[in-house]
Coordinates of N, CA and C and ligand atoms in Angstrom, one line a residue:
M1 N 8.1 -82.1 114.8 CA 8.5 -80.9 114.1 C 10.0 -80.9 113.8
S2 N 10.4 -80.6 112.7 CA 11.8 -80.6 112.3 C 12.5 -79.3 112.9
P3 N 13.8 -79.4 113.1 CA 14.5 -78.2 113.6 C 14.4 -77.0 112.6
Q4 N 14.2 -77.4 111.4 CA 14.1 -76.3 110.4 C 12.8 -75.5 110.6
T5 N 11.7 -76.2 111.0 CA 10.5 -75.5 111.2 C 10.6 -74.6 112.5
L6 N 11.4 -75.0 113.4 CA 11.6 -74.2 114.7 C 12.5 -73.1 114.5
S7 N 13.4 -73.1 113.5 CA 14.4 -72.0 113.4 C 13.8 -70.7 113.1
A8 N 14.5 -69.6 113.6 CA 14.0 -68.3 113.3 C 14.1 -67.9 111.8
A9 N 13.2 -67.1 111.4 CA 13.3 -66.6 110.0 C 14.5 -65.8 109.8
D10 N 15.0 -65.7 108.6 CA 16.1 -64.9 108.2 C 15.7 -63.4 108.3
P11 N 16.4 -62.6 109.2 CA 16.0 -61.2 109.3 C 16.0 -60.5 108.0
A12 N 17.0 -60.8 107.2 CA 17.1 -60.1 105.9 C 16.0 -60.4 105.0
V13 N 15.5 -61.6 105.0 CA 14.4 -62.0 104.2 C 13.1 -61.3 104.7
A14 N 13.0 -61.3 106.0 CA 11.8 -60.7 106.6 C 11.8 -59.2 106.3
E15 N 13.0 -58.6 106.4 CA 13.1 -57.1 106.1 C 12.7 -56.8 104.6
A16 N 13.2 -57.7 103.7 CA 12.9 -57.5 102.3 C 11.4 -57.7 102.0
T17 N 10.8 -58.7 102.7 CA 9.3 -58.9 102.6 C 8.5 -57.7 103.0
I18 N 8.9 -57.2 104.2 CA 8.2 -56.0 104.7 C 8.3 -54.8 103.8
T19 N 9.5 -54.6 103.2 CA 9.7 -53.5 102.3 C 8.8 -53.6 101.0
T20 N 8.8 -54.9 100.5 CA 8.0 -55.1 99.3 C 6.5 -54.9 99.6
L21 N 6.0 -55.5 100.7 CA 4.6 -55.4 101.0 C 4.2 -54.0 101.3
R22 N 5.1 -53.2 102.0 CA 4.8 -51.8 102.3 C 4.6 -51.0 101.0
S23 N 5.5 -51.3 100.0 CA 5.3 -50.6 98.7 C 3.9 -50.9 98.1
S24 N 3.5 -52.1 98.2 CA 2.2 -52.4 97.7 C 1.1 -51.7 98.5
I25 N 1.3 -51.7 99.8 CA 0.3 -51.0 100.6 C 0.2 -49.5 100.3
D26 N 1.4 -48.9 100.0 CA 1.4 -47.5 99.7 C 0.7 -47.2 98.4
V27 N 0.9 -48.1 97.4 CA 0.1 -48.0 96.1 C -1.4 -48.1 96.4
L28 N -1.8 -49.1 97.2 CA -3.2 -49.2 97.5 C -3.8 -48.0 98.2
D29 N -3.0 -47.5 99.1 CA -3.5 -46.3 99.9 C -3.7 -45.1 98.9
A30 N -2.8 -44.9 98.0 CA -2.9 -43.8 97.0 C -4.2 -44.1 96.2
E31 N -4.5 -45.3 95.8 CA -5.7 -45.6 95.0 C -6.9 -45.3 95.9
I32 N -6.9 -45.7 97.1 CA -8.0 -45.5 98.0 C -8.3 -44.0 98.1
L33 N -7.2 -43.2 98.3 CA -7.4 -41.7 98.4 C -8.0 -41.1 97.1
T34 N -7.5 -41.6 96.0 CA -8.1 -41.2 94.7 C -9.5 -41.5 94.6
L35 N -9.9 -42.8 95.0 CA -11.3 -43.2 94.9 C -12.1 -42.3 95.9
L36 N -11.6 -42.0 97.0 CA -12.3 -41.2 98.0 C -12.6 -39.8 97.4
D37 N -11.6 -39.2 96.7 CA -11.8 -37.9 96.0 C -12.9 -38.0 95.0
R38 N -12.9 -39.1 94.2 CA -13.9 -39.3 93.2 C -15.3 -39.5 93.9
R39 N -15.3 -40.3 95.0 CA -16.6 -40.5 95.7 C -17.2 -39.2 96.2
R40 N -16.3 -38.3 96.7 CA -16.7 -37.0 97.2 C -17.3 -36.2 96.1
E41 N -16.7 -36.2 94.9 CA -17.2 -35.4 93.8 C -18.6 -35.9 93.4
L42 N -18.8 -37.2 93.4 CA -20.1 -37.8 93.0 C -21.1 -37.4 94.1
S43 N -20.7 -37.6 95.3 CA -21.7 -37.3 96.4 C -22.1 -35.9 96.4
E44 N -21.1 -35.0 96.2 CA -21.5 -33.6 96.2 C -22.4 -33.3 95.0
G45 N -22.3 -34.0 93.9 CA -23.2 -33.8 92.8 C -24.6 -34.2 93.2
V46 N -24.8 -35.3 93.9 CA -26.1 -35.7 94.4 C -26.6 -34.6 95.3
Q47 N -25.8 -34.2 96.3 CA -26.2 -33.2 97.3 C -26.7 -31.9 96.6
R48 N -25.8 -31.4 95.6 CA -26.2 -30.2 95.0 C -27.5 -30.3 94.2
A49 N -27.7 -31.4 93.5 CA -28.9 -31.6 92.8 C -30.2 -31.6 93.7
R50 N -30.0 -32.3 94.8 CA -31.1 -32.3 95.8 C -31.4 -30.9 96.4
M51 N -30.3 -30.2 96.7 CA -30.6 -28.9 97.3 C -31.1 -27.9 96.3
S52 N -30.8 -28.1 95.0 CA -31.3 -27.2 94.0 C -32.8 -27.2 93.9
T53 N -33.4 -28.2 94.4 CA -34.9 -28.2 94.4 C -35.4 -28.1 95.8
G54 N -34.6 -27.5 96.7 CA -35.1 -27.3 98.1 C -34.9 -28.4 99.0
G55 N -34.3 -29.5 98.6 CA -34.1 -30.6 99.5 C -32.9 -30.4 100.4
R56 N -32.8 -31.4 101.3 CA -31.7 -31.4 102.3 C -30.4 -31.9 101.7
R57 N -29.3 -31.5 102.3 CA -28.0 -32.0 101.9 C -27.9 -33.5 102.2
T58 N -28.3 -33.9 103.4 CA -28.1 -35.3 103.8 C -29.5 -36.0 103.8
E59 N -29.3 -37.3 103.6 CA -30.5 -38.2 103.6 C -30.1 -39.4 104.5
F60 N -30.7 -39.5 105.7 CA -30.2 -40.5 106.6 C -30.6 -41.9 106.2
N61 N -31.7 -42.1 105.6 CA -32.1 -43.5 105.1 C -31.0 -44.1 104.2
R62 N -30.5 -43.2 103.3 CA -29.5 -43.7 102.3 C -28.2 -43.9 103.1
E63 N -27.9 -43.0 104.0 CA -26.6 -43.2 104.8 C -26.6 -44.5 105.6
N64 N -27.8 -44.8 106.1 CA -27.9 -46.1 106.9 C -27.7 -47.3 106.0
V65 N -28.1 -47.2 104.7 CA -27.8 -48.3 103.8 C -26.3 -48.5 103.6
I66 N -25.6 -47.4 103.5 CA -24.2 -47.4 103.2 C -23.5 -47.9 104.5
I67 N -23.9 -47.4 105.7 CA -23.2 -47.8 106.9 C -23.4 -49.3 107.1
K68 N -24.6 -49.9 106.8 CA -24.8 -51.3 106.9 C -23.9 -52.1 105.9
R69 N -23.7 -51.5 104.7 CA -22.9 -52.2 103.7 C -21.5 -52.4 104.3
Y70 N -20.9 -51.4 104.9 CA -19.6 -51.5 105.5 C -19.5 -52.3 106.7
A71 N -20.6 -52.2 107.5 CA -20.7 -53.0 108.8 C -20.8 -54.5 108.5
D72 N -21.5 -54.8 107.4 CA -21.7 -56.2 107.1 C -20.3 -56.8 106.7
R73 N -19.5 -56.0 106.2 CA -18.1 -56.5 105.8 C -17.1 -56.5 106.9
F74 N -17.1 -55.4 107.7 CA -16.1 -55.3 108.7 C -16.6 -55.1 110.2
G75 N -17.9 -55.3 110.4 CA -18.4 -55.1 111.7 C -18.3 -53.6 112.2
R76 N -18.1 -53.5 113.5 CA -18.1 -52.1 114.1 C -17.1 -51.2 113.4
P77 N -15.8 -51.6 113.2 CA -14.9 -50.7 112.5 C -15.4 -50.4 111.1
G78 N -16.1 -51.3 110.4 CA -16.7 -51.0 109.1 C -17.7 -49.8 109.2
A79 N -18.5 -49.9 110.3 CA -19.5 -48.8 110.4 C -18.8 -47.5 110.7
A80 N -17.7 -47.5 111.4 CA -16.9 -46.3 111.7 C -16.3 -45.8 110.4
I81 N -15.8 -46.7 109.6 CA -15.2 -46.2 108.3 C -16.3 -45.5 107.5
A82 N -17.5 -46.2 107.4 CA -18.6 -45.6 106.6 C -19.0 -44.2 107.1
M83 N -19.0 -44.1 108.4 CA -19.4 -42.7 109.0 C -18.3 -41.7 108.6
T84 N -17.1 -42.1 108.6 CA -16.0 -41.2 108.3 C -16.0 -40.8 106.8
V85 N -16.3 -41.8 106.0 CA -16.4 -41.6 104.5 C -17.5 -40.6 104.3
L86 N -18.7 -40.8 104.9 CA -19.8 -40.0 104.7 C -19.5 -38.5 105.2
E87 N -18.8 -38.4 106.3 CA -18.4 -37.1 106.8 C -17.5 -36.4 105.7
I88 N -16.5 -37.1 105.2 CA -15.6 -36.6 104.2 C -16.4 -36.1 103.0
C89 N -17.5 -36.8 102.6 CA -18.2 -36.6 101.4 C -19.3 -35.5 101.6
R90 N -19.5 -35.0 102.8 CA -20.5 -34.0 103.0 C -19.8 -32.7 102.6
G91 N -20.4 -32.1 101.5 CA -19.7 -30.9 100.9 C -19.4 -29.8 101.9
S92 N -20.3 -29.6 102.9 CA -20.2 -28.4 103.7 C -19.0 -28.5 104.7
T93 N -18.7 -29.8 105.1 CA -17.7 -29.9 106.1 C -16.4 -30.4 105.5
S94 N -16.4 -30.8 104.3 CA -15.2 -31.5 103.8 C -14.2 -30.5 103.1
K95 N -14.6 -29.3 102.9 CA -13.7 -28.4 102.2 C -12.8 -27.7 103.3
P96 N -11.5 -27.4 102.9 CA -10.7 -26.6 103.8 C -11.3 -25.2 104.0
A97 N -11.1 -24.6 105.2 CA -11.6 -23.3 105.4 C -11.0 -22.3 104.4
S98 N -11.8 -21.4 103.9 CA -11.2 -20.4 103.0 C -10.3 -19.4 103.8
S99 N -9.4 -18.8 103.0 CA -8.5 -17.9 103.7 C -9.2 -16.8 104.5
S100 N -8.6 -16.6 105.7 CA -9.3 -15.7 106.6 C -9.2 -14.2 106.1
P101 N -10.2 -13.4 106.3 CA -10.2 -12.0 105.9 C -9.1 -11.2 106.6
R102 N -8.5 -10.3 105.8 CA -7.4 -9.5 106.4 C -8.0 -8.3 107.2
Ligands
ISJ201 C1 -24.9 -38.6 98.0 C2 -26.1 -38.4 98.7 O1 -26.3 -37.4 99.6 C3 -25.7 -37.5 100.9 C4 -24.4 -38.2 100.9 C5 -24.3 -39.5 100.9 C6 -23.0 -40.2 100.5 O2 -22.0 -39.6 100.4 O3 -23.1 -41.4 100.1 C7 -25.4 -40.3 101.3 C8 -26.6 -39.8 101.7 C9 -26.7 -38.3 101.8 O4 -26.6 -37.9 103.2 C10 -27.2 -39.3 98.4 O5 -28.3 -39.1 98.9 O6 -27.1 -40.3 97.7

């Protein structure tokens, strides 16, 4: 191994790399949040349509398909993400509480 391989990285280069990558992460997080808002709108559309004919808000067979999709990609944390996404998309629990009566 050459001495160059063993030498420490330049802190200034590392710092610049971190700043650049964090900017990209911030952009992606903003996109994920926008997609999550869109997903919640679509999900609430399905829920409203089903409830308009007397059906239930939730359908666990469908939720299990979605949880498996995420778990197949990311394992246990994937399943946890899916359950959180589903919770966010449930109309009844995802809305902020309305202002309290005076
Ligand atoms: C949107 C639906 O309704 C509910 C919400 C789901 C979702 O956000 O993906 C999945 C199943 C249901 O509990 C649906 O049945 O597809």
